[in-house]
PDB file of C-alpha atoms in Angstrom:
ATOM      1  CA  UNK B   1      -0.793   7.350 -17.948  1.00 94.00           C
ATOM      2  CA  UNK B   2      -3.478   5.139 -16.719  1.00 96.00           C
ATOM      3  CA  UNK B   3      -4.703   5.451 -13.373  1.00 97.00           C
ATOM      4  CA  UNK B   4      -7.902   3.290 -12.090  1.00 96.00           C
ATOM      5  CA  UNK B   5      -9.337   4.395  -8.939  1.00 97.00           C
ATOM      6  CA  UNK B   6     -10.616   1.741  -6.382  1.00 94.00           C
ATOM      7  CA  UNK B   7     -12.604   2.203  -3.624  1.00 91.00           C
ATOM      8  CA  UNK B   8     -16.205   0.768  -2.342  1.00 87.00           C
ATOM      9  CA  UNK B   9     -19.298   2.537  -3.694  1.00 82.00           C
ATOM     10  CA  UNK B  10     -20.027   6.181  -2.777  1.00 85.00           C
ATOM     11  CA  UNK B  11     -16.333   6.827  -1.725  1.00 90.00           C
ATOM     12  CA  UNK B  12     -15.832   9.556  -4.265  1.00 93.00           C
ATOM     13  CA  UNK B  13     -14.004   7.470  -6.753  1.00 93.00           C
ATOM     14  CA  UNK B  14     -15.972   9.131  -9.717  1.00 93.00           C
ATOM     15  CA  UNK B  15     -16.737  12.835  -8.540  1.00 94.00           C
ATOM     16  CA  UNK B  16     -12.299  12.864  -7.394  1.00 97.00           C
ATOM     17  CA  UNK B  17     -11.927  11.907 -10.814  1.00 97.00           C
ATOM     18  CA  UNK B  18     -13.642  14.297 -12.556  1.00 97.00           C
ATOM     19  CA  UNK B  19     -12.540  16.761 -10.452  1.00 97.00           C
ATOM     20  CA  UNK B  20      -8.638  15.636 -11.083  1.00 98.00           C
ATOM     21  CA  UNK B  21      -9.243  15.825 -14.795  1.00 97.00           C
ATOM     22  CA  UNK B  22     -10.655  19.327 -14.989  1.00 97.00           C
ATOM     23  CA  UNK B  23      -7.765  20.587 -13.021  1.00 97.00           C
ATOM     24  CA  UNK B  24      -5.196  18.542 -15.353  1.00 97.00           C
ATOM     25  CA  UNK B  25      -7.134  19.818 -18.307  1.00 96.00           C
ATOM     26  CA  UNK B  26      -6.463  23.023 -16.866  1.00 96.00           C
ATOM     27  CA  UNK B  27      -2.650  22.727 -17.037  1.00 95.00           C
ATOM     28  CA  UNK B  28      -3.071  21.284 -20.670  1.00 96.00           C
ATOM     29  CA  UNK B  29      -3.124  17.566 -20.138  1.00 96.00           C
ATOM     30  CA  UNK B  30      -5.697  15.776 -21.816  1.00 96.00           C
ATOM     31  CA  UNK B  31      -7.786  13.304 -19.170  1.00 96.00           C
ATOM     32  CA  UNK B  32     -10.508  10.893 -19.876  1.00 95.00           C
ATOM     33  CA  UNK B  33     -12.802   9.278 -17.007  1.00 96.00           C
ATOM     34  CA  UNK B  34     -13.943   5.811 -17.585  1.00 93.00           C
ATOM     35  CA  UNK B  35     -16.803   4.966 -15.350  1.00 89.00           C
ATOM     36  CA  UNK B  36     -17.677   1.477 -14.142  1.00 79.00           C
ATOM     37  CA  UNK B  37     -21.375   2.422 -13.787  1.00 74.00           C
ATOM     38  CA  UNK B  38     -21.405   4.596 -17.064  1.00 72.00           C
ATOM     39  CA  UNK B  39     -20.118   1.374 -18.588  1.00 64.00           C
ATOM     40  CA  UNK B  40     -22.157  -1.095 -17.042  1.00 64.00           C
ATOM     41  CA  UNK B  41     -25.240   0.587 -19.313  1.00 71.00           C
ATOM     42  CA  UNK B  42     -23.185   0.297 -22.418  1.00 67.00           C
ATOM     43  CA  UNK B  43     -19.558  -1.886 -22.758  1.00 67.00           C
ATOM     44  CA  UNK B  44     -20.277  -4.401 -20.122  1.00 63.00           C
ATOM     45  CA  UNK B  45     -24.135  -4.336 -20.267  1.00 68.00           C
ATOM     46  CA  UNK B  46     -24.199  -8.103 -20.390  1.00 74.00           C
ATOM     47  CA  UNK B  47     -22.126  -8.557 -16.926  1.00 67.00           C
ATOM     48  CA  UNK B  48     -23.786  -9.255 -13.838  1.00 67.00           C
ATOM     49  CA  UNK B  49     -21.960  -9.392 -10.114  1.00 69.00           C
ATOM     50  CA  UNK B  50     -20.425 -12.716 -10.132  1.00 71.00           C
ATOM     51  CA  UNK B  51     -16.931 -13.164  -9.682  1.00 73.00           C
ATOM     52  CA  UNK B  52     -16.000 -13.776 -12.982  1.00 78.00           C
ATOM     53  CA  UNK B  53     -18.520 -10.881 -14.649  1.00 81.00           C
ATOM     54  CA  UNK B  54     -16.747  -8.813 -12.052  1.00 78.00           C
ATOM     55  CA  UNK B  55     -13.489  -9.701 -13.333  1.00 80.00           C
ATOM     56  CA  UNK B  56     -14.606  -9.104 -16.978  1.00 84.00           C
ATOM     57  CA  UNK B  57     -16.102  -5.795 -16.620  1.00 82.00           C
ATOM     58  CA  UNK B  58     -12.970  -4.536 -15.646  1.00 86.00           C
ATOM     59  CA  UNK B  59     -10.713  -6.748 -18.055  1.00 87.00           C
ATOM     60  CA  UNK B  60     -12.320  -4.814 -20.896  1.00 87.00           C
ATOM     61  CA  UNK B  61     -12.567  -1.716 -19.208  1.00 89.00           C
ATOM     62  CA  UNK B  62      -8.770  -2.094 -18.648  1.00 92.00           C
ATOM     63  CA  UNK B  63      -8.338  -2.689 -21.823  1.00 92.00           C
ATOM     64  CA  UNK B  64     -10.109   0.764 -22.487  1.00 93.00           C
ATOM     65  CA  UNK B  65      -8.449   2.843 -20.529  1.00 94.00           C
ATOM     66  CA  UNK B  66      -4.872   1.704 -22.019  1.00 94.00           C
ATOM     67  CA  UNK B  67      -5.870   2.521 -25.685  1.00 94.00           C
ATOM     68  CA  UNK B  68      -6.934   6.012 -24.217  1.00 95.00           C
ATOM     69  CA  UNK B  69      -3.714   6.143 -22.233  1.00 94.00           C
ATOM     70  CA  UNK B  70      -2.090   4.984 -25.515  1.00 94.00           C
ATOM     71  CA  UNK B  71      -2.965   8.004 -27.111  1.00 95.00           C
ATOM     72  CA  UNK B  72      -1.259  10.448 -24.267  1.00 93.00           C
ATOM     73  CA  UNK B  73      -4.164  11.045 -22.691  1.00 95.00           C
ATOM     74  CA  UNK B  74      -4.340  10.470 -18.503  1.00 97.00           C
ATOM     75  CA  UNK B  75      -6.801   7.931 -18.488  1.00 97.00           C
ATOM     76  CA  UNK B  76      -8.758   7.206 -14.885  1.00 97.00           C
ATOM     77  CA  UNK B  77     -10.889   3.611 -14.925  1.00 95.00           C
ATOM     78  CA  UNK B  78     -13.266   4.223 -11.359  1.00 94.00           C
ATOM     79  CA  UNK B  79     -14.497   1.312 -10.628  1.00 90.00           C
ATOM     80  CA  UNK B  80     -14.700  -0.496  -7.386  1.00 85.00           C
ATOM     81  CA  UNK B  81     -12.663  -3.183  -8.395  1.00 87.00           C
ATOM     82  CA  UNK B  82     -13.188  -5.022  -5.611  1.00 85.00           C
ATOM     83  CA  UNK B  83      -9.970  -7.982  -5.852  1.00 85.00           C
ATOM     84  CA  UNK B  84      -7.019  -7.149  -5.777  1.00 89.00           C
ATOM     85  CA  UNK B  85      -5.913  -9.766  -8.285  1.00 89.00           C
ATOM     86  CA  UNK B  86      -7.932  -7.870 -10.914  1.00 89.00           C
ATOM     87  CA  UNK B  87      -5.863  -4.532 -10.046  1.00 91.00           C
ATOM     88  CA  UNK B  88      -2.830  -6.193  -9.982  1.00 93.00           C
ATOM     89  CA  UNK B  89      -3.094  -7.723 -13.421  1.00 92.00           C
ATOM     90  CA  UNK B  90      -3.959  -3.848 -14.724  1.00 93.00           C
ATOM     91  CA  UNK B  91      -0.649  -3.689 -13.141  1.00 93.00           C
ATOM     92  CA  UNK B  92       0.979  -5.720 -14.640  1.00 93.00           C
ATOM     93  CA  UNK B  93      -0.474  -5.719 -18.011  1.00 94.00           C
ATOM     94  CA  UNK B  94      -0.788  -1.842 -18.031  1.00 94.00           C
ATOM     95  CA  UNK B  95       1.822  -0.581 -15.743  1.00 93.00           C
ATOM     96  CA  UNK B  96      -1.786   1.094 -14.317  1.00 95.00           C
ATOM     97  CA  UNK B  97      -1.288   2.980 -10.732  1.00 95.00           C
ATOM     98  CA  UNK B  98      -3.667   1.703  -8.158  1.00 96.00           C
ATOM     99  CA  UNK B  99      -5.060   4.946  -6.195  1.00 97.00           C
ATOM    100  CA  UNK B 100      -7.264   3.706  -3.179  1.00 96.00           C
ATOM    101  CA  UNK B 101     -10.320   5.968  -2.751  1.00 96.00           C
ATOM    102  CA  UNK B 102     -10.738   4.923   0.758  1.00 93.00           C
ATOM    103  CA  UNK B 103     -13.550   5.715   3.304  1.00 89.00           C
ATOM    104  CA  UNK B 104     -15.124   4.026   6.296  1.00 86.00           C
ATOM    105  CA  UNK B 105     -18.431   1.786   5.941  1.00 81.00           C
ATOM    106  CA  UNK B 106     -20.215   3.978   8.478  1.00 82.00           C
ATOM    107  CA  UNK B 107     -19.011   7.039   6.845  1.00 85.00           C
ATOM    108  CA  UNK B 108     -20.254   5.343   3.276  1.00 83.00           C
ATOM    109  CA  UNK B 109     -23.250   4.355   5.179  1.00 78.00           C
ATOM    110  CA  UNK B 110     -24.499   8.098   6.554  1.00 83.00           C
ATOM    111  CA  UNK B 111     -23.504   9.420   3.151  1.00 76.00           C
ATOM    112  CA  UNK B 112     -25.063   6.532   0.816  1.00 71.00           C
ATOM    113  CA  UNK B 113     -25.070   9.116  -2.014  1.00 74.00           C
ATOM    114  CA  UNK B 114     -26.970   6.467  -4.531  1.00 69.00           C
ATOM    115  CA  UNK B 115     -29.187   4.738  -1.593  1.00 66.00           C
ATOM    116  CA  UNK B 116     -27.671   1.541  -1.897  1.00 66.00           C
ATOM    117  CA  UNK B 117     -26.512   1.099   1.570  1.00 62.00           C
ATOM    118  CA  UNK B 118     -29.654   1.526   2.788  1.00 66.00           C
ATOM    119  CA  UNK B 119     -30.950  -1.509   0.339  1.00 63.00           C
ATOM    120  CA  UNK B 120     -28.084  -3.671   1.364  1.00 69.00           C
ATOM    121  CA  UNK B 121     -29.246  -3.255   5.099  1.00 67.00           C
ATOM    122  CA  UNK B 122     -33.351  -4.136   4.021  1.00 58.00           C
ATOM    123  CA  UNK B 123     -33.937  -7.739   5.313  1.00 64.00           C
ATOM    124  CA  UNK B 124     -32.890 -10.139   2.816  1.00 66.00           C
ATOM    125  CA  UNK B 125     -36.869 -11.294   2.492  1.00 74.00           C
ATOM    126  CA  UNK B 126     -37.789  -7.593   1.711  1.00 58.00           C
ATOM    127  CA  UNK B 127     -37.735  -6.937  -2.393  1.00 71.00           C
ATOM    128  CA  UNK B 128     -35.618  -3.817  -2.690  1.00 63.00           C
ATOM    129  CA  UNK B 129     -32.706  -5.316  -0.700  1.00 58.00           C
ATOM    130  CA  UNK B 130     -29.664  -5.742  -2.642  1.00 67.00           C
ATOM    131  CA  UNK B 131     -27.670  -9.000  -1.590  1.00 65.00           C
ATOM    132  CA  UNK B 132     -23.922  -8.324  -4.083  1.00 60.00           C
ATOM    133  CA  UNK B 133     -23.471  -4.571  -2.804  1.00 55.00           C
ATOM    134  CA  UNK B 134     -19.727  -4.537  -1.347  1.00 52.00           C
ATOM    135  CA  UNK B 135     -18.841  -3.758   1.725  1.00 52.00           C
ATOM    136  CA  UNK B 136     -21.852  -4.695   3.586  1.00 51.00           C
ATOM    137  CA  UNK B 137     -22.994  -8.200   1.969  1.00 47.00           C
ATOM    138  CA  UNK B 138     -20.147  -8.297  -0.561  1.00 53.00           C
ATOM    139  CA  UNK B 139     -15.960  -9.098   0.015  1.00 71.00           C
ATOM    140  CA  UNK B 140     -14.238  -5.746  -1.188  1.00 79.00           C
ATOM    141  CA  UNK B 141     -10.418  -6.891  -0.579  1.00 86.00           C
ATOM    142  CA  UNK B 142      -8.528  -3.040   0.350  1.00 88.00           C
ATOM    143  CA  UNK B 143      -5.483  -3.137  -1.538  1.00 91.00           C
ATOM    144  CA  UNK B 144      -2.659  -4.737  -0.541  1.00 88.00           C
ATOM    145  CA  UNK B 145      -0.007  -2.503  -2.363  1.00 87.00           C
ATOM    146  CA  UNK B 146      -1.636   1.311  -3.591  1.00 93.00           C
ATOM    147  CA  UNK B 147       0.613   4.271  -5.248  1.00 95.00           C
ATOM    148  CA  UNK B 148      -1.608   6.398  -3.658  1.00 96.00           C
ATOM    149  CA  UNK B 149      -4.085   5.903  -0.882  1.00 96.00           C
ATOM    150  CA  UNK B 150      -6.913   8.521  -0.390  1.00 97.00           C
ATOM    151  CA  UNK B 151      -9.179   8.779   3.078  1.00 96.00           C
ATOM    152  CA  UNK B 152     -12.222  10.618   1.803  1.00 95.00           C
ATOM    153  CA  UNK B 153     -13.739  10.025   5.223  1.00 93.00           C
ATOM    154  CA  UNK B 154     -10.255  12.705   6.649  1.00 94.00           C
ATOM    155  CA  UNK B 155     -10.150  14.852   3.813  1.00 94.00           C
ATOM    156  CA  UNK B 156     -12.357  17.310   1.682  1.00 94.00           C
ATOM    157  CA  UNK B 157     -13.080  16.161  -1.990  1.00 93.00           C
ATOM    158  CA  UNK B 158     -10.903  19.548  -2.832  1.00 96.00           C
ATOM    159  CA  UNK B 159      -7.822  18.446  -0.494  1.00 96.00           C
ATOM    160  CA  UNK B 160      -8.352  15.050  -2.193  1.00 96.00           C
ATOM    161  CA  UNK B 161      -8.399  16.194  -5.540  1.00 97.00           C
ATOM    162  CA  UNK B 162      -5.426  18.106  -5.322  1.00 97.00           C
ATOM    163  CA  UNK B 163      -3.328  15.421  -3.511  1.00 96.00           C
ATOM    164  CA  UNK B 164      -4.304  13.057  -6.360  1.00 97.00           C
ATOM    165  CA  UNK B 165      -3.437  15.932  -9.480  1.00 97.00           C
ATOM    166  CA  UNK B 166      -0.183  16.502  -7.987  1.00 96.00           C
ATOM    167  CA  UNK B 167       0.767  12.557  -7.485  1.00 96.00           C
ATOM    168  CA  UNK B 168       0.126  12.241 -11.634  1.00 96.00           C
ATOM    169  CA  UNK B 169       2.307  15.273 -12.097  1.00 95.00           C
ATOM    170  CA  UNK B 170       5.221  14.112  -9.998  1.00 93.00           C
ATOM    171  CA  UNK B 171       4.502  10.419 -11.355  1.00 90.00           C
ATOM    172  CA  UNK B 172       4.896  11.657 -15.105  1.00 88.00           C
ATOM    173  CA  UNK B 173       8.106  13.176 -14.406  1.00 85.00           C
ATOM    174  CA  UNK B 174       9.062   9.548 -13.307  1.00 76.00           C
ATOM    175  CA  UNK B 175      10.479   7.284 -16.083  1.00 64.00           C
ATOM    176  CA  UNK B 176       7.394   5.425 -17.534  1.00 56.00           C
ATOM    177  CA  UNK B 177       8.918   1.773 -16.427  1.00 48.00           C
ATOM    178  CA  UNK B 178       9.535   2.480 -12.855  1.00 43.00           C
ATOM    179  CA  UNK B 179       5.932   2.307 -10.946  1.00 47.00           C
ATOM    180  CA  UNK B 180       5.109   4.678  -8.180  1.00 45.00           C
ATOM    181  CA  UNK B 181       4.676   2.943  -4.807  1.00 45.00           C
ATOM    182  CA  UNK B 182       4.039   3.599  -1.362  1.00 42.00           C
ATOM    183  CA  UNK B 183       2.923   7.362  -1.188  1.00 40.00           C
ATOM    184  CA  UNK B 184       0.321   8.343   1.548  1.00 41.00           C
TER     185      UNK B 184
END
């Protein structure tokens, strides 16, 4: 099963991730995170934030996660992902489920777990600003069409967590060509 998580930056795609696979690992299913900024120091370390390095970071780390998923493992790509042609292609190349990690910009703001909110909203003269942060100076389309859409900003990482873990195991009773749609 492959699973990549898509959300802005400090909505709890990662930390919901890790929390999903250590209770899956806990019923005996094998689960592998793939992080977009793990793999931004490593994989993709040549990308920048254009469109198109933006599409190729998560091209390959599509292409990742379905060799992991390949093996039988539950493999979860966070990334933010921000168009939704790029998800839809791990769609359809895949058969990856789309789970929105959603939560409000002023939410993200107050939290800004990693600071960058706070460099997005520098003036743009002032050196530590950061211009290609999404959300604030960057498009991030929302999904158009999720399996599973998460408000992190309504729910506790805990309620989230176990919303997600029991949408993969209902989904992998489901027969592996007929995609999971529409749950909220």
């Amino acid at each position: 099963m492959f699973l990549q998580f898509t959300g802005r930056s400090g909505a709890g795609k990662t930390t919901l991730a890790m929390r999903v696979c250590a209770l899956l690992e806990r019923r005996q299913i094998a689960c592998q995170v793939i992080d977009g900024d793990v793999y931004r120091q490593t994989l993709c370390n040549d990308l920048g934030f254009s469109a198109a390095d933006r599409a190729e970071n998560i091209r390959r780390l599509g292409q990742l996660a379905a060799q992991i998923s390949a093996t039988g493992q539950v493999a979860i790509l966070c990334a933010i992902n921000p168009f939704d042609q790029g998800r839809q292609a791990l769609e359809a190349r895949y058969n990856a489920l789309t789970i929105w990690i959603d939560c409000s910009l002023p939410v993200l703001i107050k939290r800004d777990t990693k600071g960058l909110y706070r460099r997005a909203l520098l003036p743009l003269a002032d050196p530590l600003h950061i211009a290609d942060l999404l959300g604030p100076g960057d498009l991030y389309e929302n999904p158009r069409q999720a399996a599973l859409h998460i408000r992190t900003d309504h729910c506790s990482i805990a309620e989230a967590a176990q919303q997600i873990t029991a949408f993969i195991l209902a989904a992998r009773q489901q027969p592996a060509a007929v995609p999971v749609h529409g749950i909220h």
